[in-house]
Amino acid sequence: MSRYLFVVPPLVGHVNPLVGVAAELAARGHPVAWAGVPELVRRLAGPDARVFPSPASWAEADRPVRPADIRGPEALRFLWERFLVPLADAMADGVREAVLAFRPDVVVADQQAPAGALVAERLGVPWATSATTPAEFTDALAGMPKAAAWIDGLLRELRSRIGDPEGAADPRFSPRLVLAFTVQELAGPPARGGDAIRWVGPSLGARPPLADFPWEWLDAGRATVLVTLGTANTGAGGRFLTACAEALRARADRLQAVVVDPEGALRGRPGTAGACGSSPEAAGARGVRPDGDLLALPAVPQLALLEHVDAVVCHAGHNTVVEALGHGVPLVVAPIRDDQPVVAAQVCAAGAGVRVRFGRATAARIGSAVDAVLYDPGHRAAARAVGSALHAAGGAAAAADHLERMPEKPRTPEKHRTPEAPERREHREPPENGEHREDREHREDPKGREAG
């Protein structure tokens, strides 16, 4: 049996795809552990998940808060300068401790947790990349070489602090294995990643339920539309959700809507079931009226709900997109920032959805787009075609197959001194535009396997 350590950032969309992969490996008898924020990982992977804290502390007050209105170059600058690089510095010690204590044969590092790749490289442990979005494969910065060079510089500095200074691999792309949780039928030919990419499709395995749902509220006589902006865009979507509610309520004779509204933007709006209660239980027991046309909830069991949904309106977050298409459900996509414009373009190129402008979408435009994906058979046919390709890719089981083939023989980690505390970084301007017994025994007896 081989041992696998999953290194993840504190982002729901980057943990969820690996939950199914970890469960599949564990079911095959492989020891599995995580390096990440324990509260988040255990909420998504289950309370019994073994998690090494990384970073050691990630208090709410310490987390950078991205302004809701930044887009384009400013959003890119915030992502790297305020989030990804500081997070990697903060995670490095925890990842190192996890590697030395757990002794993984393979480290699986998310693309937005480069500490996993860099620490594994420094300690001589094979590492694979988890790519939960196809944006990096498109080389979206090819037309902005100064921006690309700035990011490369940040990664070089990061490697000098926490990785092997002599290493050369891009920590976003393992030279041995890149797990892409999509398919080429949607993402298109990759511009980066090369022969190491394995297209495994979405990981749709069972997840611990995060929310209840009043299933009796659904009306089998009408179409159901799900509206969600994901978990990383709270605070940015109040106006958009209000416009969606107006558009969908105007079509109540033929559809009903479920709106994920964690901030309560629709609270108190007339005719909105669930608006008076902040929990699914309140909506299911008290807030739902028999004639309710729109149900607003802070969270929903998305995978289970997609089996009952006819269309999805979303931010073009990759997980939501592939989960919807995996169920053959067409989309209205309103990308906000980051990788979302890339994913939205892929949906439209595949014919599986319609795009609206997040910042300018009116109720009329949203309503027209919903009509198009519900009643134009071409969109549903395209969604089903992409869905068939996603299912054929194999998902979590295929990802586990590829990971099982990585540790062909154990590799002895190189000896390195414990990294010193990161030095204060010089500001660089972007261009304009719990230890188990067997682990303790391994650590105390270095003859078995050198800890480094």
mmCIF file of C-alpha atoms in Angstrom, residues 97-345:
data_model
loop_
_atom_site.group_PDB
_atom_site.id
_atom_site.type_symbol
_atom_site.label_atom_id
_atom_site.label_comp_id
_atom_site.label_asym_id
_atom_site.label_seq_id
_atom_site.Cartn_x
_atom_site.Cartn_y
_atom_site.Cartn_z
ATOM 1 C CA GLU A 97 5.896 18.555 9.351
ATOM 2 C CA ALA A 98 3.150 16.548 7.643
ATOM 3 C CA VAL A 99 5.608 14.991 5.179
ATOM 4 C CA LEU A 100 8.095 14.066 7.905
ATOM 5 C CA ALA A 101 5.404 12.660 10.215
ATOM 6 C CA PHE A 102 3.159 10.883 7.694
ATOM 7 C CA ARG A 103 5.899 9.723 5.270
ATOM 8 C CA PRO A 104 3.808 9.876 2.100
ATOM 9 C CA ASP A 105 4.864 8.059 -1.038
ATOM 10 C CA VAL A 106 3.103 10.782 -3.032
ATOM 11 C CA VAL A 107 2.138 14.363 -2.240
ATOM 12 C CA VAL A 108 -0.923 15.615 -4.134
ATOM 13 C CA ALA A 109 -0.714 19.414 -4.227
ATOM 14 C CA ASP A 110 -3.462 21.727 -5.401
ATOM 15 C CA GLN A 111 -2.335 24.328 -7.941
ATOM 16 C CA GLN A 112 -3.242 27.081 -5.481
ATOM 17 C CA ALA A 113 -1.236 25.458 -2.685
ATOM 18 C CA PRO A 114 2.273 25.616 -4.200
ATOM 19 C CA ALA A 115 3.798 24.955 -0.773
ATOM 20 C CA GLY A 116 2.850 21.308 -1.292
ATOM 21 C CA ALA A 117 4.841 20.983 -4.510
ATOM 22 C CA LEU A 118 7.818 23.033 -3.336
ATOM 23 C CA VAL A 119 8.219 21.272 0.021
ATOM 24 C CA ALA A 120 7.810 17.845 -1.624
ATOM 25 C CA GLU A 121 10.432 18.776 -4.205
ATOM 26 C CA ARG A 122 12.800 19.922 -1.454
ATOM 27 C CA LEU A 123 12.352 16.694 0.510
ATOM 28 C CA GLY A 124 12.616 14.465 -2.542
ATOM 29 C CA VAL A 125 9.050 13.141 -2.409
ATOM 30 C CA PRO A 126 7.162 12.538 -5.695
ATOM 31 C CA TRP A 127 4.325 15.001 -6.167
ATOM 32 C CA ALA A 128 1.278 15.243 -8.363
ATOM 33 C CA THR A 129 -0.771 18.319 -9.221
ATOM 34 C CA SER A 130 -4.485 18.681 -8.578
ATOM 35 C CA ALA A 131 -5.939 21.092 -11.160
ATOM 36 C CA THR A 132 -9.476 21.934 -10.101
ATOM 37 C CA THR A 133 -9.829 24.512 -12.881
ATOM 38 C CA PRO A 134 -8.658 24.404 -16.517
ATOM 39 C CA ALA A 135 -7.626 28.072 -16.575
ATOM 40 C CA GLU A 136 -3.906 27.372 -16.144
ATOM 41 C CA PHE A 137 -3.959 25.038 -19.145
ATOM 42 C CA THR A 138 -5.051 27.862 -21.465
ATOM 43 C CA ASP A 139 -2.024 30.089 -20.812
ATOM 44 C CA ALA A 140 -4.415 32.996 -20.366
ATOM 45 C CA LEU A 141 -1.493 35.387 -19.757
ATOM 46 C CA ALA A 142 0.177 34.665 -23.081
ATOM 47 C CA GLY A 143 -0.948 38.080 -24.277
ATOM 48 C CA MET A 144 0.381 39.753 -21.104
ATOM 49 C CA PRO A 145 4.037 38.656 -20.943
ATOM 50 C CA LYS A 146 4.926 41.190 -18.219
ATOM 51 C CA ALA A 147 2.212 39.804 -15.948
ATOM 52 C CA ALA A 148 3.375 36.243 -16.622
ATOM 53 C CA ALA A 149 6.988 37.230 -15.880
ATOM 54 C CA TRP A 150 5.894 38.908 -12.631
ATOM 55 C CA ILE A 151 4.193 35.699 -11.450
ATOM 56 C CA ASP A 152 7.236 33.651 -12.452
ATOM 57 C CA GLY A 153 9.355 36.001 -10.337
ATOM 58 C CA LEU A 154 7.076 35.555 -7.334
ATOM 59 C CA LEU A 155 7.344 31.771 -7.686
ATOM 60 C CA ARG A 156 11.157 31.916 -7.931
ATOM 61 C CA GLU A 157 11.315 33.943 -4.728
ATOM 62 C CA LEU A 158 8.893 31.524 -3.068
ATOM 63 C CA ARG A 159 11.042 28.545 -4.099
ATOM 64 C CA SER A 160 14.136 30.216 -2.632
ATOM 65 C CA ARG A 161 12.363 30.501 0.729
ATOM 66 C CA ILE A 162 10.527 27.183 1.089
ATOM 67 C CA GLY A 163 11.620 24.915 -1.759
ATOM 68 C CA ASP A 164 14.748 23.589 -3.423
ATOM 69 C CA PRO A 165 16.623 26.604 -4.818
ATOM 70 C CA GLU A 166 18.023 24.359 -7.537
ATOM 71 C CA GLY A 167 14.594 23.050 -8.551
ATOM 72 C CA ALA A 168 13.192 23.933 -11.935
ATOM 73 C CA ALA A 169 9.652 22.524 -12.155
ATOM 74 C CA ASP A 170 6.728 24.940 -12.135
ATOM 75 C CA PRO A 171 4.928 24.128 -8.844
ATOM 76 C CA ARG A 172 1.609 24.438 -10.680
ATOM 77 C CA PHE A 173 2.493 21.576 -13.055
ATOM 78 C CA SER A 174 4.005 18.341 -11.807
ATOM 79 C CA PRO A 175 6.297 16.833 -14.447
ATOM 80 C CA ARG A 176 4.937 13.387 -13.491
ATOM 81 C CA LEU A 177 1.165 13.783 -13.106
ATOM 82 C CA VAL A 178 -1.380 16.583 -13.425
ATOM 83 C CA LEU A 179 -4.925 15.547 -12.533
ATOM 84 C CA ALA A 180 -7.325 17.686 -14.573
ATOM 85 C CA PHE A 181 -10.864 17.516 -13.219
ATOM 86 C CA THR A 182 -12.356 18.259 -16.628
ATOM 87 C CA VAL A 183 -12.199 16.857 -20.168
ATOM 88 C CA GLN A 184 -10.762 18.115 -23.433
ATOM 89 C CA GLU A 185 -14.239 18.175 -24.945
ATOM 90 C CA LEU A 186 -14.864 21.141 -22.645
ATOM 91 C CA ALA A 187 -11.404 22.590 -21.976
ATOM 92 C CA GLY A 188 -9.958 22.197 -25.467
ATOM 93 C CA PRO A 189 -6.321 21.374 -26.272
ATOM 94 C CA PRO A 190 -3.974 22.442 -23.451
ATOM 95 C CA ALA A 191 -1.354 25.120 -24.030
ATOM 96 C CA ARG A 192 0.485 24.113 -20.830
ATOM 97 C CA GLY A 193 0.954 20.942 -18.820
ATOM 98 C CA GLY A 194 1.953 18.695 -21.665
ATOM 99 C CA ASP A 195 2.034 14.926 -21.483
ATOM 100 C CA ALA A 196 1.651 14.871 -17.695
ATOM 101 C CA ILE A 197 -2.036 15.872 -17.898
ATOM 102 C CA ARG A 198 -4.616 13.185 -17.237
ATOM 103 C CA TRP A 199 -8.190 14.231 -17.965
ATOM 104 C CA VAL A 200 -10.251 12.566 -15.238
ATOM 105 C CA GLY A 201 -13.447 14.648 -15.285
ATOM 106 C CA PRO A 202 -15.291 15.773 -12.159
ATOM 107 C CA SER A 203 -14.980 13.935 -8.886
ATOM 108 C CA LEU A 204 -18.643 13.365 -8.060
ATOM 109 C CA GLY A 205 -18.260 10.835 -5.292
ATOM 110 C CA ALA A 206 -20.353 10.936 -2.146
ATOM 111 C CA ARG A 207 -19.670 13.855 0.173
ATOM 112 C CA PRO A 208 -20.805 14.440 3.730
ATOM 113 C CA PRO A 209 -24.092 16.395 3.575
ATOM 114 C CA LEU A 210 -23.473 20.082 4.308
ATOM 115 C CA ALA A 211 -27.086 21.239 4.213
ATOM 116 C CA ASP A 212 -30.596 19.876 4.403
ATOM 117 C CA PHE A 213 -33.221 20.602 1.790
ATOM 118 C CA PRO A 214 -37.047 20.628 1.865
ATOM 119 C CA TRP A 215 -37.511 18.213 -1.016
ATOM 120 C CA GLU A 216 -41.301 18.361 -0.690
ATOM 121 C CA TRP A 217 -41.136 21.982 -1.897
ATOM 122 C CA LEU A 218 -40.167 20.949 -5.443
ATOM 123 C CA ASP A 219 -43.009 21.023 -7.957
ATOM 124 C CA ALA A 220 -42.786 18.207 -10.489
ATOM 125 C CA GLY A 221 -45.107 20.152 -12.798
ATOM 126 C CA ARG A 222 -42.631 22.993 -13.346
ATOM 127 C CA ALA A 223 -38.988 23.292 -14.385
ATOM 128 C CA THR A 224 -36.513 23.980 -11.579
ATOM 129 C CA VAL A 225 -33.701 26.534 -11.914
ATOM 130 C CA LEU A 226 -30.788 26.659 -9.458
ATOM 131 C CA VAL A 227 -29.022 29.987 -8.917
ATOM 132 C CA THR A 228 -25.647 29.930 -7.159
ATOM 133 C CA LEU A 229 -22.545 32.108 -7.054
ATOM 134 C CA GLY A 230 -20.396 29.559 -5.253
ATOM 135 C CA THR A 231 -18.596 29.889 -1.933
ATOM 136 C CA ALA A 232 -15.940 32.497 -2.801
ATOM 137 C CA ASN A 233 -18.161 35.311 -4.033
ATOM 138 C CA THR A 234 -20.296 36.147 -1.023
ATOM 139 C CA GLY A 235 -20.714 39.872 -0.749
ATOM 140 C CA ALA A 236 -20.376 40.410 -4.490
ATOM 141 C CA GLY A 237 -23.718 39.109 -5.707
ATOM 142 C CA GLY A 238 -26.574 40.945 -4.001
ATOM 143 C CA ARG A 239 -27.622 42.938 -7.043
ATOM 144 C CA PHE A 240 -27.270 39.933 -9.356
ATOM 145 C CA LEU A 241 -29.301 37.621 -7.116
ATOM 146 C CA THR A 242 -32.033 40.257 -6.862
ATOM 147 C CA ALA A 243 -32.196 40.509 -10.663
ATOM 148 C CA CYS A 244 -32.331 36.709 -10.924
ATOM 149 C CA ALA A 245 -35.190 36.579 -8.432
ATOM 150 C CA GLU A 246 -37.134 39.154 -10.427
ATOM 151 C CA ALA A 247 -36.570 37.319 -13.707
ATOM 152 C CA LEU A 248 -37.496 33.902 -12.367
ATOM 153 C CA ARG A 249 -40.540 35.009 -10.416
ATOM 154 C CA ALA A 250 -41.860 36.556 -13.632
ATOM 155 C CA ARG A 251 -41.857 33.020 -15.069
ATOM 156 C CA ALA A 252 -43.485 31.344 -12.075
ATOM 157 C CA ASP A 253 -46.195 29.862 -14.262
ATOM 158 C CA ARG A 254 -43.644 27.495 -15.778
ATOM 159 C CA LEU A 255 -40.675 27.304 -13.418
ATOM 160 C CA GLN A 256 -39.589 27.580 -9.811
ATOM 161 C CA ALA A 257 -36.226 28.749 -8.520
ATOM 162 C CA VAL A 258 -33.828 27.711 -5.773
ATOM 163 C CA VAL A 259 -31.396 30.523 -4.928
ATOM 164 C CA VAL A 260 -28.289 29.993 -2.812
ATOM 165 C CA ASP A 261 -28.219 33.196 -0.767
ATOM 166 C CA PRO A 262 -25.629 32.955 2.037
ATOM 167 C CA GLU A 263 -25.676 36.700 2.732
ATOM 168 C CA GLY A 264 -29.464 36.988 2.887
ATOM 169 C CA ALA A 265 -29.713 39.390 -0.063
ATOM 170 C CA LEU A 266 -33.288 38.221 -0.750
ATOM 171 C CA ARG A 267 -34.355 38.104 2.878
ATOM 172 C CA GLY A 268 -37.781 39.641 3.357
ATOM 173 C CA ARG A 269 -38.603 39.945 -0.352
ATOM 174 C CA PRO A 270 -42.322 39.305 -0.910
ATOM 175 C CA GLY A 271 -43.179 35.769 -1.935
ATOM 176 C CA THR A 272 -39.756 34.318 -1.219
ATOM 177 C CA ALA A 273 -40.002 31.054 0.681
ATOM 178 C CA GLY A 274 -37.306 30.631 3.254
ATOM 179 C CA ALA A 275 -36.698 34.366 3.471
ATOM 180 C CA CYS A 276 -38.002 34.459 7.033
ATOM 181 C CA GLY A 277 -35.772 31.635 8.229
ATOM 182 C CA SER A 278 -31.989 31.435 8.045
ATOM 183 C CA SER A 279 -31.746 27.651 7.981
ATOM 184 C CA PRO A 280 -32.968 24.928 5.613
ATOM 185 C CA GLU A 281 -34.907 23.429 8.504
ATOM 186 C CA ALA A 282 -36.770 26.706 9.008
ATOM 187 C CA ALA A 283 -37.552 26.908 5.320
ATOM 188 C CA GLY A 284 -38.672 23.299 5.135
ATOM 189 C CA ALA A 285 -40.865 23.389 8.228
ATOM 190 C CA ARG A 286 -42.141 26.942 8.486
ATOM 191 C CA GLY A 287 -40.994 29.271 5.723
ATOM 192 C CA VAL A 288 -42.280 27.386 2.675
ATOM 193 C CA ARG A 289 -45.756 28.239 1.546
ATOM 194 C CA PRO A 290 -47.637 25.770 -0.688
ATOM 195 C CA ASP A 291 -47.588 28.278 -3.563
ATOM 196 C CA GLY A 292 -43.911 29.278 -3.142
ATOM 197 C CA ASP A 293 -42.147 30.037 -6.413
ATOM 198 C CA LEU A 294 -38.685 30.952 -5.146
ATOM 199 C CA LEU A 295 -36.780 29.298 -2.306
ATOM 200 C CA ALA A 296 -33.763 31.175 -0.910
ATOM 201 C CA LEU A 297 -31.389 29.191 1.315
ATOM 202 C CA PRO A 298 -27.911 29.899 2.672
ATOM 203 C CA ALA A 299 -26.654 26.526 1.395
ATOM 204 C CA VAL A 300 -27.950 23.528 -0.538
ATOM 205 C CA PRO A 301 -26.807 19.907 -1.111
ATOM 206 C CA GLN A 302 -25.756 20.764 -4.642
ATOM 207 C CA LEU A 303 -24.927 17.339 -6.060
ATOM 208 C CA ALA A 304 -28.191 15.839 -4.829
ATOM 209 C CA LEU A 305 -30.197 18.846 -5.977
ATOM 210 C CA LEU A 306 -28.737 18.777 -9.499
ATOM 211 C CA GLU A 307 -30.607 15.530 -10.097
ATOM 212 C CA HIS A 308 -33.841 17.568 -9.919
ATOM 213 C CA VAL A 309 -32.682 20.708 -11.767
ATOM 214 C CA ASP A 310 -33.379 21.739 -15.383
ATOM 215 C CA ALA A 311 -31.022 24.740 -15.633
ATOM 216 C CA VAL A 312 -28.319 26.435 -13.550
ATOM 217 C CA VAL A 313 -27.503 30.127 -13.330
ATOM 218 C CA CYS A 314 -24.004 30.561 -11.885
ATOM 219 C CA HIS A 315 -20.709 32.443 -11.812
ATOM 220 C CA ALA A 316 -18.940 29.927 -14.076
ATOM 221 C CA GLY A 317 -17.061 28.422 -11.156
ATOM 222 C CA HIS A 318 -15.465 25.274 -12.516
ATOM 223 C CA ASN A 319 -16.846 22.817 -9.988
ATOM 224 C CA THR A 320 -20.407 24.071 -10.419
ATOM 225 C CA VAL A 321 -20.047 23.964 -14.207
ATOM 226 C CA VAL A 322 -18.741 20.395 -14.453
ATOM 227 C CA GLU A 323 -21.164 19.163 -11.802
ATOM 228 C CA ALA A 324 -24.093 20.668 -13.744
ATOM 229 C CA LEU A 325 -22.858 19.368 -17.092
ATOM 230 C CA GLY A 326 -22.192 16.001 -15.486
ATOM 231 C CA HIS A 327 -25.933 15.889 -14.859
ATOM 232 C CA GLY A 328 -26.686 17.050 -18.425
ATOM 233 C CA VAL A 329 -27.932 20.432 -17.170
ATOM 234 C CA PRO A 330 -27.339 23.534 -19.367
ATOM 235 C CA LEU A 331 -26.127 26.785 -17.834
ATOM 236 C CA VAL A 332 -26.446 30.539 -17.807
ATOM 237 C CA VAL A 333 -22.958 31.740 -16.851
ATOM 238 C CA ALA A 334 -22.123 35.166 -15.417
ATOM 239 C CA PRO A 335 -18.373 35.133 -14.720
ATOM 240 C CA ILE A 336 -17.100 37.503 -12.051
ATOM 241 C CA ARG A 337 -13.271 37.184 -11.978
ATOM 242 C CA ASP A 338 -10.260 34.839 -11.759
ATOM 243 C CA ASP A 339 -10.679 31.734 -13.931
ATOM 244 C CA GLN A 340 -14.404 32.237 -14.421
ATOM 245 C CA PRO A 341 -14.271 34.077 -17.797
ATOM 246 C CA VAL A 342 -12.164 31.206 -19.171
ATOM 247 C CA VAL A 343 -14.630 28.575 -17.941
ATOM 248 C CA ALA A 344 -17.611 30.598 -19.223
ATOM 249 C CA ALA A 345 -16.027 30.803 -22.674
#
